[in-house]
């Protein structure tokens, strides 16, 4: 039961394929997310398609934007994978020693926040 609660609370993510969860989604978002899911291979494409058909939505105006979103998502994860693979090829001491450190300080509310990269 604890696992089910954790899975349902993870950022609003759901692992169900119930089309009714898209009943109140705006048509443009539903269509764009549908085409994006098709390109990325996301299993939520089928229930989105069912809801599109039930609601009689014409997704043609959003097709190109959805495909571009899916391709951008695929490219992002491919680049992320390449970066992670590259990190594994360099010894940790070399990565830390040669890493430039840039710090910035900004005032947020009544306190100063410093972040270093």
PDB file of C-alpha atoms in Angstrom:
ATOM      1  CA  UNK A   1       0.000   0.000   0.000  1.00  0.00           C
ATOM      2  CA  UNK A   2       2.881   2.368   0.788  1.00  0.00           C
ATOM      3  CA  UNK A   3       4.343   1.801  -2.688  1.00  0.00           C
ATOM      4  CA  UNK A   4       1.008   2.705  -4.305  1.00  0.00           C
ATOM      5  CA  UNK A   5       0.824   5.931  -2.305  1.00  0.00           C
ATOM      6  CA  UNK A   6       4.385   6.851  -3.261  1.00  0.00           C
ATOM      7  CA  UNK A   7       3.802   6.111  -6.935  1.00  0.00           C
ATOM      8  CA  UNK A   8       0.618   8.172  -7.032  1.00  0.00           C
ATOM      9  CA  UNK A   9       2.272  11.119  -5.291  1.00  0.00           C
ATOM     10  CA  UNK A  10       5.331  11.356  -7.563  1.00  0.00           C
ATOM     11  CA  UNK A  11       4.778  14.752  -9.138  1.00  0.00           C
ATOM     12  CA  UNK A  12       1.266  13.911 -10.288  1.00  0.00           C
ATOM     13  CA  UNK A  13       2.544  11.029 -12.379  1.00  0.00           C
ATOM     14  CA  UNK A  14       0.205   8.152 -12.954  1.00  0.00           C
ATOM     15  CA  UNK A  15       0.870   4.705 -14.315  1.00  0.00           C
ATOM     16  CA  UNK A  16      -2.735   4.053 -15.313  1.00  0.00           C
ATOM     17  CA  UNK A  17      -3.985   4.222 -18.867  1.00  0.00           C
ATOM     18  CA  UNK A  18      -7.430   5.581 -18.049  1.00  0.00           C
ATOM     19  CA  UNK A  19      -8.502   8.003 -20.812  1.00  0.00           C
ATOM     20  CA  UNK A  20     -10.858   9.825 -18.437  1.00  0.00           C
ATOM     21  CA  UNK A  21      -7.897  11.468 -16.742  1.00  0.00           C
ATOM     22  CA  UNK A  22      -7.562  13.593 -19.913  1.00  0.00           C
ATOM     23  CA  UNK A  23     -11.239  14.644 -19.973  1.00  0.00           C
ATOM     24  CA  UNK A  24     -10.514  18.183 -18.741  1.00  0.00           C
ATOM     25  CA  UNK A  25      -7.234  18.700 -20.611  1.00  0.00           C
ATOM     26  CA  UNK A  26      -7.384  21.597 -23.088  1.00  0.00           C
ATOM     27  CA  UNK A  27      -7.507  20.344 -26.703  1.00  0.00           C
ATOM     28  CA  UNK A  28      -4.216  21.986 -27.701  1.00  0.00           C
ATOM     29  CA  UNK A  29      -2.320  20.445 -24.780  1.00  0.00           C
ATOM     30  CA  UNK A  30      -3.953  17.050 -25.284  1.00  0.00           C
ATOM     31  CA  UNK A  31      -3.032  16.967 -28.968  1.00  0.00           C
ATOM     32  CA  UNK A  32       0.532  18.232 -28.478  1.00  0.00           C
ATOM     33  CA  UNK A  33       1.124  15.741 -25.673  1.00  0.00           C
ATOM     34  CA  UNK A  34      -0.391  12.950 -27.801  1.00  0.00           C
ATOM     35  CA  UNK A  35       1.987  13.519 -30.719  1.00  0.00           C
ATOM     36  CA  UNK A  36       4.895  13.958 -28.324  1.00  0.00           C
ATOM     37  CA  UNK A  37       4.013  10.652 -26.644  1.00  0.00           C
ATOM     38  CA  UNK A  38       3.914   8.931 -30.046  1.00  0.00           C
ATOM     39  CA  UNK A  39       7.402  10.182 -30.913  1.00  0.00           C
ATOM     40  CA  UNK A  40       8.909   9.301 -27.522  1.00  0.00           C
ATOM     41  CA  UNK A  41       7.150   5.945 -27.245  1.00  0.00           C
ATOM     42  CA  UNK A  42       5.286   6.954 -24.083  1.00  0.00           C
ATOM     43  CA  UNK A  43       2.558   4.493 -23.086  1.00  0.00           C
ATOM     44  CA  UNK A  44       0.125   7.350 -22.399  1.00  0.00           C
ATOM     45  CA  UNK A  45      -0.359   7.911 -26.151  1.00  0.00           C
ATOM     46  CA  UNK A  46      -3.151   5.316 -26.414  1.00  0.00           C
ATOM     47  CA  UNK A  47      -5.444   6.756 -23.700  1.00  0.00           C
ATOM     48  CA  UNK A  48      -4.833  10.270 -25.030  1.00  0.00           C
ATOM     49  CA  UNK A  49      -5.876   9.064 -28.483  1.00  0.00           C
ATOM     50  CA  UNK A  50      -9.032   7.523 -27.015  1.00  0.00           C
ATOM     51  CA  UNK A  51      -9.963  10.809 -25.334  1.00  0.00           C
ATOM     52  CA  UNK A  52      -9.242  12.759 -28.533  1.00  0.00           C
ATOM     53  CA  UNK A  53     -11.614  10.457 -30.421  1.00  0.00           C
ATOM     54  CA  UNK A  54     -14.280  10.601 -27.688  1.00  0.00           C
ATOM     55  CA  UNK A  55     -14.208  14.391 -27.644  1.00  0.00           C
ATOM     56  CA  UNK A  56     -14.039  14.669 -31.460  1.00  0.00           C
ATOM     57  CA  UNK A  57     -10.950  16.893 -31.398  1.00  0.00           C
ATOM     58  CA  UNK A  58      -9.138  17.749 -34.641  1.00  0.00           C
ATOM     59  CA  UNK A  59      -5.440  17.537 -33.771  1.00  0.00           C
ATOM     60  CA  UNK A  60      -4.055  18.430 -37.186  1.00  0.00           C
ATOM     61  CA  UNK A  61      -3.213  22.040 -36.189  1.00  0.00           C
ATOM     62  CA  UNK A  62      -1.051  20.743 -33.314  1.00  0.00           C
ATOM     63  CA  UNK A  63       0.683  17.853 -35.069  1.00  0.00           C
ATOM     64  CA  UNK A  64       3.908  19.663 -35.996  1.00  0.00           C
ATOM     65  CA  UNK A  65       4.316  21.230 -32.545  1.00  0.00           C
ATOM     66  CA  UNK A  66       3.718  17.872 -30.843  1.00  0.00           C
ATOM     67  CA  UNK A  67       6.237  16.091 -33.048  1.00  0.00           C
ATOM     68  CA  UNK A  68       8.801  18.827 -32.394  1.00  0.00           C
ATOM     69  CA  UNK A  69       8.202  18.499 -28.639  1.00  0.00           C
ATOM     70  CA  UNK A  70       8.708  14.722 -28.826  1.00  0.00           C
ATOM     71  CA  UNK A  71      11.868  15.049 -30.885  1.00  0.00           C
ATOM     72  CA  UNK A  72      13.242  17.671 -28.482  1.00  0.00           C
ATOM     73  CA  UNK A  73      12.512  15.352 -25.573  1.00  0.00           C
ATOM     74  CA  UNK A  74      14.276  12.458 -27.289  1.00  0.00           C
ATOM     75  CA  UNK A  75      17.270  14.674 -28.079  1.00  0.00           C
ATOM     76  CA  UNK A  76      17.417  15.901 -24.474  1.00  0.00           C
ATOM     77  CA  UNK A  77      17.523  12.361 -23.094  1.00  0.00           C
ATOM     78  CA  UNK A  78      20.039  11.234 -25.729  1.00  0.00           C
ATOM     79  CA  UNK A  79      22.334  14.120 -24.758  1.00  0.00           C
ATOM     80  CA  UNK A  80      21.830  13.348 -21.084  1.00  0.00           C
ATOM     81  CA  UNK A  81      22.775   9.728 -21.703  1.00  0.00           C
ATOM     82  CA  UNK A  82      25.911  10.789 -23.618  1.00  0.00           C
ATOM     83  CA  UNK A  83      26.912  13.134 -20.792  1.00  0.00           C
ATOM     84  CA  UNK A  84      26.460  10.428 -18.184  1.00  0.00           C
ATOM     85  CA  UNK A  85      28.470   7.959 -20.249  1.00  0.00           C
ATOM     86  CA  UNK A  86      31.225  10.562 -20.651  1.00  0.00           C
ATOM     87  CA  UNK A  87      31.366  11.175 -16.909  1.00  0.00           C
ATOM     88  CA  UNK A  88      32.048   7.510 -16.349  1.00  0.00           C
ATOM     89  CA  UNK A  89      35.143   7.640 -18.588  1.00  0.00           C
ATOM     90  CA  UNK A  90      37.049  10.315 -16.633  1.00  0.00           C
ATOM     91  CA  UNK A  91      38.604   9.553 -13.229  1.00  0.00           C
ATOM     92  CA  UNK A  92      36.797  11.394 -10.413  1.00  0.00           C
ATOM     93  CA  UNK A  93      39.917  13.179  -9.163  1.00  0.00           C
ATOM     94  CA  UNK A  94      40.546  14.669 -12.632  1.00  0.00           C
ATOM     95  CA  UNK A  95      36.937  15.832 -12.899  1.00  0.00           C
ATOM     96  CA  UNK A  96      37.030  17.594  -9.534  1.00  0.00           C
ATOM     97  CA  UNK A  97      40.527  19.061  -9.912  1.00  0.00           C
ATOM     98  CA  UNK A  98      39.908  20.519 -13.385  1.00  0.00           C
ATOM     99  CA  UNK A  99      36.388  21.766 -12.759  1.00  0.00           C
ATOM    100  CA  UNK A 100      35.964  25.563 -12.868  1.00  0.00           C
ATOM    101  CA  UNK A 101      33.937  26.942  -9.996  1.00  0.00           C
ATOM    102  CA  UNK A 102      31.736  29.983 -10.565  1.00  0.00           C
ATOM    103  CA  UNK A 103      29.762  31.405  -7.640  1.00  0.00           C
ATOM    104  CA  UNK A 104      27.032  34.015  -7.723  1.00  0.00           C
ATOM    105  CA  UNK A 105      25.300  35.724  -4.809  1.00  0.00           C
ATOM    106  CA  UNK A 106      21.864  37.288  -5.014  1.00  0.00           C
ATOM    107  CA  UNK A 107      19.501  38.771  -2.482  1.00  0.00           C
ATOM    108  CA  UNK A 108      16.244  36.858  -2.095  1.00  0.00           C
ATOM    109  CA  UNK A 109      13.784  38.408   0.314  1.00  0.00           C
ATOM    110  CA  UNK A 110      15.766  39.366   3.394  1.00  0.00           C
ATOM    111  CA  UNK A 111      18.686  36.997   2.923  1.00  0.00           C
ATOM    112  CA  UNK A 112      21.537  36.358   0.507  1.00  0.00           C
ATOM    113  CA  UNK A 113      21.654  33.166  -1.528  1.00  0.00           C
ATOM    114  CA  UNK A 114      24.959  31.957  -2.975  1.00  0.00           C
ATOM    115  CA  UNK A 115      25.132  29.212  -5.546  1.00  0.00           C
ATOM    116  CA  UNK A 116      28.272  27.753  -7.062  1.00  0.00           C
ATOM    117  CA  UNK A 117      28.607  25.718 -10.218  1.00  0.00           C
TER     118      UNK A 117
END
